[in-house]
GROMACS .gro file of C-alpha atoms in nm:
model
  335
    1UNK     CA    1  -0.088  -2.316   0.790
    2UNK     CA    2  -0.314  -2.256   1.092
    3UNK     CA    3  -0.692  -2.260   1.066
    4UNK     CA    4  -0.701  -1.883   1.124
    5UNK     CA    5  -0.447  -1.822   0.847
    6UNK     CA    6  -0.637  -2.054   0.613
    7UNK     CA    7  -0.959  -1.860   0.679
    8UNK     CA    8  -0.781  -1.530   0.613
    9UNK     CA    9  -0.637  -1.658   0.286
   10UNK     CA   10  -0.982  -1.780   0.183
   11UNK     CA   11  -1.129  -1.434   0.251
   12UNK     CA   12  -0.840  -1.265   0.070
   13UNK     CA   13  -0.874  -1.487  -0.238
   14UNK     CA   14  -1.251  -1.459  -0.245
   15UNK     CA   15  -1.250  -1.080  -0.203
   16UNK     CA   16  -0.977  -1.032  -0.465
   17UNK     CA   17  -1.166  -1.238  -0.722
   18UNK     CA   18  -1.494  -1.070  -0.635
   19UNK     CA   19  -1.338  -0.723  -0.671
   20UNK     CA   20  -1.218  -0.806  -1.022
   21UNK     CA   21  -1.555  -0.952  -1.122
   22UNK     CA   22  -1.757  -0.654  -0.996
   23UNK     CA   23  -1.516  -0.399  -1.148
   24UNK     CA   24  -1.528  -0.566  -1.490
   25UNK     CA   25  -1.908  -0.587  -1.478
   26UNK     CA   26  -1.920  -0.218  -1.387
   27UNK     CA   27  -1.718  -0.131  -1.697
   28UNK     CA   28  -1.961  -0.327  -1.913
   29UNK     CA   29  -2.261  -0.160  -1.750
   30UNK     CA   30  -2.114   0.182  -1.834
   31UNK     CA   31  -2.066   0.074  -2.196
   32UNK     CA   32  -2.436  -0.014  -2.203
   33UNK     CA   33  -2.526   0.321  -2.040
   34UNK     CA   34  -2.664   0.151  -1.727
   35UNK     CA   35  -2.499   0.403  -1.497
   36UNK     CA   36  -2.686   0.318  -1.177
   37UNK     CA   37  -2.614  -0.052  -1.224
   38UNK     CA   38  -2.250   0.046  -1.281
   39UNK     CA   39  -2.261   0.246  -0.955
   40UNK     CA   40  -2.385  -0.066  -0.775
   41UNK     CA   41  -2.109  -0.284  -0.920
   42UNK     CA   42  -1.847  -0.020  -0.840
   43UNK     CA   43  -1.962   0.000  -0.478
   44UNK     CA   44  -1.957  -0.378  -0.440
   45UNK     CA   45  -1.612  -0.386  -0.602
   46UNK     CA   46  -1.486  -0.126  -0.353
   47UNK     CA   47  -1.628  -0.333  -0.068
   48UNK     CA   48  -1.442  -0.641  -0.190
   49UNK     CA   49  -1.122  -0.440  -0.233
   50UNK     CA   50  -1.143  -0.310   0.124
   51UNK     CA   51  -1.192  -0.664   0.256
   52UNK     CA   52  -0.902  -0.796   0.049
   53UNK     CA   53  -0.669  -0.520   0.169
   54UNK     CA   54  -0.772  -0.571   0.531
   55UNK     CA   55  -0.705  -0.945   0.525
   56UNK     CA   56  -0.382  -0.897   0.328
   57UNK     CA   57  -0.254  -0.682   0.614
   58UNK     CA   58  -0.377  -0.933   0.873
   59UNK     CA   59  -0.176  -1.200   0.692
   60UNK     CA   60   0.138  -0.997   0.752
   61UNK     CA   61   0.195  -0.936   0.383
   62UNK     CA   62   0.246  -0.558   0.420
   63UNK     CA   63   0.563  -0.410   0.565
   64UNK     CA   64   0.777  -0.106   0.493
   65UNK     CA   65   0.789   0.013   0.133
   66UNK     CA   66   1.147  -0.113   0.101
   67UNK     CA   67   1.038  -0.460   0.217
   68UNK     CA   68   0.733  -0.453  -0.007
   69UNK     CA   69   0.955  -0.377  -0.308
   70UNK     CA   70   1.170  -0.676  -0.223
   71UNK     CA   71   0.860  -0.895  -0.192
   72UNK     CA   72   0.732  -0.764  -0.525
   73UNK     CA   73   1.062  -0.833  -0.701
   74UNK     CA   74   1.073  -1.183  -0.555
   75UNK     CA   75   0.733  -1.256  -0.704
   76UNK     CA   76   0.443  -1.281  -0.461
   77UNK     CA   77   0.287  -1.624  -0.494
   78UNK     CA   78  -0.013  -1.670  -0.261
   79UNK     CA   79  -0.110  -2.025  -0.187
   80UNK     CA   80  -0.418  -2.127  -0.384
   81UNK     CA   81  -0.721  -2.207  -0.173
   82UNK     CA   82  -1.085  -2.292  -0.243
   83UNK     CA   83  -1.315  -2.000  -0.176
   84UNK     CA   84  -1.677  -2.080  -0.250
   85UNK     CA   85  -1.891  -1.796  -0.395
   86UNK     CA   86  -1.704  -1.468  -0.450
   87UNK     CA   87  -2.002  -1.241  -0.531
   88UNK     CA   88  -2.346  -1.189  -0.375
   89UNK     CA   89  -2.200  -1.292  -0.040
   90UNK     CA   90  -2.406  -1.058   0.182
   91UNK     CA   91  -2.780  -1.011   0.224
   92UNK     CA   92  -2.765  -0.647   0.110
   93UNK     CA   93  -2.557  -0.734  -0.196
   94UNK     CA   94  -2.810  -1.000  -0.297
   95UNK     CA   95  -3.098  -0.756  -0.241
   96UNK     CA   96  -2.932  -0.483  -0.450
   97UNK     CA   97  -2.843  -0.726  -0.726
   98UNK     CA   98  -3.199  -0.857  -0.732
   99UNK     CA   99  -3.324  -0.504  -0.789
  100UNK     CA  100  -3.073  -0.467  -1.072
  101UNK     CA  101  -3.189  -0.798  -1.219
  102UNK     CA  102  -3.550  -0.680  -1.222
  103UNK     CA  103  -3.445  -0.361  -1.404
  104UNK     CA  104  -3.237  -0.558  -1.654
  105UNK     CA  105  -3.534  -0.784  -1.723
  106UNK     CA  106  -3.719  -0.468  -1.829
  107UNK     CA  107  -3.421  -0.362  -2.045
  108UNK     CA  108  -3.346  -0.048  -1.843
  109UNK     CA  109  -3.118   0.098  -1.578
  110UNK     CA  110  -3.205   0.114  -1.210
  111UNK     CA  111  -3.407   0.423  -1.123
  112UNK     CA  112  -3.312   0.661  -0.846
  113UNK     CA  113  -3.611   0.548  -0.640
  114UNK     CA  114  -3.493   0.185  -0.663
  115UNK     CA  115  -3.145   0.233  -0.518
  116UNK     CA  116  -3.033   0.510  -0.284
  117UNK     CA  117  -2.680   0.637  -0.226
  118UNK     CA  118  -2.434   0.364  -0.127
  119UNK     CA  119  -2.147   0.393   0.122
  120UNK     CA  120  -1.858   0.149   0.165
  121UNK     CA  121  -1.649   0.126   0.481
  122UNK     CA  122  -1.285   0.181   0.384
  123UNK     CA  123  -1.169  -0.057   0.658
  124UNK     CA  124  -1.385  -0.368   0.638
  125UNK     CA  125  -1.592  -0.315   0.323
  126UNK     CA  126  -1.933  -0.307   0.491
  127UNK     CA  127  -2.189  -0.159   0.249
  128UNK     CA  128  -2.471   0.068   0.367
  129UNK     CA  129  -2.754   0.220   0.165
  130UNK     CA  130  -2.929   0.551   0.218
  131UNK     CA  131  -2.834   0.830   0.457
  132UNK     CA  132  -2.508   0.750   0.637
  133UNK     CA  133  -2.557   0.763   1.013
  134UNK     CA  134  -2.291   0.674   1.268
  135UNK     CA  135  -1.981   0.461   1.255
  136UNK     CA  136  -1.956   0.129   1.072
  137UNK     CA  137  -2.165  -0.125   1.266
  138UNK     CA  138  -1.908  -0.397   1.194
  139UNK     CA  139  -1.570  -0.239   1.271
  140UNK     CA  140  -1.647   0.105   1.415
  141UNK     CA  141  -1.488   0.309   1.135
  142UNK     CA  142  -1.618   0.667   1.136
  143UNK     CA  143  -1.852   0.789   0.859
  144UNK     CA  144  -1.581   1.021   0.725
  145UNK     CA  145  -1.376   0.715   0.626
  146UNK     CA  146  -1.650   0.569   0.408
  147UNK     CA  147  -1.639   0.588   0.027
  148UNK     CA  148  -1.957   0.729  -0.124
  149UNK     CA  149  -2.129   0.607  -0.440
  150UNK     CA  150  -2.400   0.869  -0.481
  151UNK     CA  151  -2.668   0.876  -0.748
  152UNK     CA  152  -2.579   1.235  -0.834
  153UNK     CA  153  -2.222   1.120  -0.906
  154UNK     CA  154  -2.317   0.813  -1.108
  155UNK     CA  155  -2.173   0.967  -1.425
  156UNK     CA  156  -1.840   1.060  -1.262
  157UNK     CA  157  -1.685   1.327  -1.043
  158UNK     CA  158  -1.515   1.559  -1.290
  159UNK     CA  159  -1.517   1.920  -1.177
  160UNK     CA  160  -1.598   2.226  -1.392
  161UNK     CA  161  -1.236   2.281  -1.499
  162UNK     CA  162  -1.193   1.925  -1.629
  163UNK     CA  163  -1.531   1.930  -1.803
  164UNK     CA  164  -1.461   2.260  -1.977
  165UNK     CA  165  -1.108   2.159  -2.075
  166UNK     CA  166  -1.242   1.846  -2.242
  167UNK     CA  167  -1.526   2.024  -2.421
  168UNK     CA  168  -1.293   2.295  -2.549
  169UNK     CA  169  -1.031   2.054  -2.688
  170UNK     CA  170  -1.222   1.748  -2.809
  171UNK     CA  171  -1.294   1.908  -3.147
  172UNK     CA  172  -0.922   1.913  -3.215
  173UNK     CA  173  -0.901   1.541  -3.142
  174UNK     CA  174  -1.205   1.476  -3.361
  175UNK     CA  175  -1.050   1.657  -3.659
  176UNK     CA  176  -0.721   1.468  -3.620
  177UNK     CA  177  -0.907   1.136  -3.617
  178UNK     CA  178  -1.066   1.198  -3.957
  179UNK     CA  179  -0.775   1.384  -4.115
  180UNK     CA  180  -0.614   1.196  -4.404
  181UNK     CA  181  -0.904   0.950  -4.441
  182UNK     CA  182  -1.098   0.973  -4.767
  183UNK     CA  183  -1.476   1.011  -4.787
  184UNK     CA  184  -1.534   0.651  -4.886
  185UNK     CA  185  -1.352   0.517  -4.581
  186UNK     CA  186  -1.518   0.770  -4.355
  187UNK     CA  187  -1.859   0.634  -4.461
  188UNK     CA  188  -1.758   0.266  -4.453
  189UNK     CA  189  -1.886   0.027  -4.191
  190UNK     CA  190  -1.639  -0.248  -4.110
  191UNK     CA  191  -1.928  -0.449  -3.973
  192UNK     CA  192  -2.283  -0.369  -4.079
  193UNK     CA  193  -2.404  -0.337  -3.720
  194UNK     CA  194  -2.128  -0.091  -3.628
  195UNK     CA  195  -2.144   0.279  -3.725
  196UNK     CA  196  -1.902   0.450  -3.960
  197UNK     CA  197  -1.676   0.741  -3.871
  198UNK     CA  198  -1.923   0.980  -4.030
  199UNK     CA  199  -2.211   0.838  -3.826
  200UNK     CA  200  -2.015   0.858  -3.503
  201UNK     CA  201  -1.920   1.219  -3.573
  202UNK     CA  202  -2.281   1.307  -3.653
  203UNK     CA  203  -2.394   1.133  -3.337
  204UNK     CA  204  -2.164   1.360  -3.136
  205UNK     CA  205  -2.326   1.660  -3.306
  206UNK     CA  206  -2.671   1.539  -3.198
  207UNK     CA  207  -2.566   1.462  -2.840
  208UNK     CA  208  -2.399   1.800  -2.791
  209UNK     CA  209  -2.726   1.972  -2.878
  210UNK     CA  210  -2.914   1.756  -2.627
  211UNK     CA  211  -2.659   1.834  -2.356
  212UNK     CA  212  -2.680   2.208  -2.425
  213UNK     CA  213  -3.061   2.198  -2.400
  214UNK     CA  214  -3.039   2.026  -2.061
  215UNK     CA  215  -2.770   2.268  -1.943
  216UNK     CA  216  -2.986   2.564  -2.044
  217UNK     CA  217  -3.286   2.423  -1.855
  218UNK     CA  218  -3.076   2.374  -1.541
  219UNK     CA  219  -2.933   2.725  -1.562
  220UNK     CA  220  -3.245   2.918  -1.657
  221UNK     CA  221  -3.528   2.742  -1.472
  222UNK     CA  222  -3.585   2.648  -1.111
  223UNK     CA  223  -3.543   2.273  -1.054
  224UNK     CA  224  -3.657   2.173  -1.404
  225UNK     CA  225  -3.790   1.833  -1.495
  226UNK     CA  226  -3.540   1.716  -1.754
  227UNK     CA  227  -3.676   1.531  -2.058
  228UNK     CA  228  -3.694   1.162  -1.967
  229UNK     CA  229  -3.655   1.044  -2.326
  230UNK     CA  230  -3.321   0.894  -2.418
  231UNK     CA  231  -3.090   1.113  -2.627
  232UNK     CA  232  -3.054   1.034  -2.999
  233UNK     CA  233  -2.915   0.687  -3.052
  234UNK     CA  234  -2.665   0.591  -3.317
  235UNK     CA  235  -2.944   0.459  -3.540
  236UNK     CA  236  -3.054   0.819  -3.592
  237UNK     CA  237  -2.712   0.909  -3.734
  238UNK     CA  238  -2.742   0.698  -4.051
  239UNK     CA  239  -2.822   1.006  -4.258
  240UNK     CA  240  -2.474   1.144  -4.191
  241UNK     CA  241  -2.314   0.872  -4.408
  242UNK     CA  242  -2.411   1.059  -4.723
  243UNK     CA  243  -2.295   1.399  -4.602
  244UNK     CA  244  -1.945   1.541  -4.664
  245UNK     CA  245  -1.729   1.512  -4.353
  246UNK     CA  246  -1.646   1.882  -4.381
  247UNK     CA  247  -2.015   1.964  -4.330
  248UNK     CA  248  -2.044   1.732  -4.030
  249UNK     CA  249  -1.735   1.884  -3.871
  250UNK     CA  250  -1.872   2.231  -3.933
  251UNK     CA  251  -2.196   2.131  -3.758
  252UNK     CA  252  -1.997   1.998  -3.462
  253UNK     CA  253  -1.794   2.318  -3.446
  254UNK     CA  254  -2.109   2.531  -3.445
  255UNK     CA  255  -2.291   2.336  -3.175
  256UNK     CA  256  -1.983   2.301  -2.955
  257UNK     CA  257  -1.910   2.675  -2.969
  258UNK     CA  258  -2.264   2.744  -2.850
  259UNK     CA  259  -2.225   2.493  -2.568
  260UNK     CA  260  -1.889   2.627  -2.452
  261UNK     CA  261  -2.015   2.984  -2.464
  262UNK     CA  262  -2.313   2.886  -2.248
  263UNK     CA  263  -2.091   2.725  -1.984
  264UNK     CA  264  -1.785   2.949  -1.986
  265UNK     CA  265  -1.739   3.153  -1.669
  266UNK     CA  266  -2.011   2.982  -1.466
  267UNK     CA  267  -1.984   3.002  -1.089
  268UNK     CA  268  -1.963   2.695  -0.869
  269UNK     CA  269  -2.323   2.762  -0.762
  270UNK     CA  270  -2.433   2.750  -1.125
  271UNK     CA  271  -2.269   2.413  -1.181
  272UNK     CA  272  -2.454   2.281  -0.875
  273UNK     CA  273  -2.801   2.401  -0.982
  274UNK     CA  274  -3.044   2.114  -0.938
  275UNK     CA  275  -3.301   1.953  -1.160
  276UNK     CA  276  -3.487   1.623  -1.164
  277UNK     CA  277  -3.433   1.335  -1.400
  278UNK     CA  278  -3.675   1.042  -1.412
  279UNK     CA  279  -3.392   0.788  -1.411
  280UNK     CA  280  -3.127   0.952  -1.192
  281UNK     CA  281  -3.342   1.154  -0.954
  282UNK     CA  282  -3.202   1.485  -0.829
  283UNK     CA  283  -2.907   1.584  -1.047
  284UNK     CA  284  -2.707   1.898  -1.121
  285UNK     CA  285  -2.517   2.046  -1.413
  286UNK     CA  286  -2.199   1.868  -1.303
  287UNK     CA  287  -2.383   1.537  -1.342
  288UNK     CA  288  -2.478   1.623  -1.700
  289UNK     CA  289  -2.130   1.758  -1.774
  290UNK     CA  290  -1.979   1.427  -1.664
  291UNK     CA  291  -2.236   1.247  -1.878
  292UNK     CA  292  -2.142   1.427  -2.199
  293UNK     CA  293  -1.768   1.392  -2.132
  294UNK     CA  294  -1.778   1.017  -2.067
  295UNK     CA  295  -2.011   0.965  -2.364
  296UNK     CA  296  -1.798   1.168  -2.603
  297UNK     CA  297  -1.466   1.029  -2.486
  298UNK     CA  298  -1.593   0.673  -2.523
  299UNK     CA  299  -1.694   0.739  -2.884
  300UNK     CA  300  -1.366   0.918  -2.964
  301UNK     CA  301  -1.174   0.611  -2.846
  302UNK     CA  302  -1.407   0.398  -3.058
  303UNK     CA  303  -1.331   0.625  -3.356
  304UNK     CA  304  -0.955   0.597  -3.298
  305UNK     CA  305  -0.982   0.218  -3.309
  306UNK     CA  306  -1.206   0.228  -3.616
  307UNK     CA  307  -0.964   0.460  -3.796
  308UNK     CA  308  -0.678   0.224  -3.719
  309UNK     CA  309  -0.872  -0.080  -3.840
  310UNK     CA  310  -0.984   0.093  -4.161
  311UNK     CA  311  -0.632   0.198  -4.253
  312UNK     CA  312  -0.458  -0.121  -4.138
  313UNK     CA  313  -0.584  -0.312  -4.441
  314UNK     CA  314  -0.360  -0.101  -4.666
  315UNK     CA  315  -0.005  -0.080  -4.532
  316UNK     CA  316   0.093   0.220  -4.749
  317UNK     CA  317  -0.221   0.413  -4.660
  318UNK     CA  318  -0.180   0.320  -4.296
  319UNK     CA  319   0.180   0.444  -4.284
  320UNK     CA  320   0.090   0.772  -4.453
  321UNK     CA  321  -0.204   0.850  -4.224
  322UNK     CA  322  -0.079   0.700  -3.897
  323UNK     CA  323  -0.112   0.938  -3.604
  324UNK     CA  324   0.226   0.992  -3.433
  325UNK     CA  325   0.080   1.049  -3.084
  326UNK     CA  326  -0.244   0.975  -2.899
  327UNK     CA  327  -0.497   1.248  -2.974
  328UNK     CA  328  -0.750   1.179  -2.697
  329UNK     CA  329  -0.633   1.320  -2.367
  330UNK     CA  330  -0.719   1.161  -2.036
  331UNK     CA  331  -0.919   1.361  -1.786
  332UNK     CA  332  -0.840   1.391  -1.416
  333UNK     CA  333  -1.130   1.336  -1.178
  334UNK     CA  334  -1.214   1.620  -0.947
  335UNK     CA  335  -1.032   1.896  -1.139
   0.00000   0.00000   0.00000
């Protein structure tokens, strides 16, 4: 192996490991509702991925698709090589991560005024912050070939069709998840610190009302200042444990119908109406629509797992109430 090839393999290994680390950390940040920190990790992961792909090609590991299939079937086995640090390897990355550390020390997400939009060169992985001007200073790739990680898209990039499709059909999934489970199990906490199915359902009722209030403000007022307070947390849903599930589902049905009726038939311009959020800066209705979808879908998946775990203890009960197919549909970005 030549020195040049050894250096390329070191970069490839380092970038591949770094991409995995940043991507996994981004997933955890989203679980903790630190969406701007997640955006940072996702941008750094994309930068590492671009560098890994670039060096992989330089190593001659990419040919025609037919050849690549043969290589894949043969089992690609890169030679192991020491890499040194695989994250925080650039001055900007260290600066951005330091800002995130300061926010984490205060038990909060990064604010919009602490981290601007990020752009990653699709060729070499160079990261730039702020307004994108000119080609990549490292490799000359044009701005159009950069991947954007904008604050206004921190929640995701679902379009109006995908958002509405999810909001209109998630109640059906919710009802299937609690169908066949008795009231005692619906109120049971497997672990004291984790909410029950009734609490999770009630939490979705509360969050839908918050989302609808924000949507109304964006639609009916000019650049509103959205309430900076956090939406109701799961702790506030404890009261739902003593309520019949039928009543909780009825409350969800009522609030969701109001929300869907508010949003149905909106123009593209309406979905892009702007407001200001203390944490995320300038946002639009699409931003908040993505927020409610990712929040609700995460909890529905949590409920599916909880249902499974509750019923698994009793094999007869589990067999009788087992769902034949997945009930939570995936959503396609950009629809």
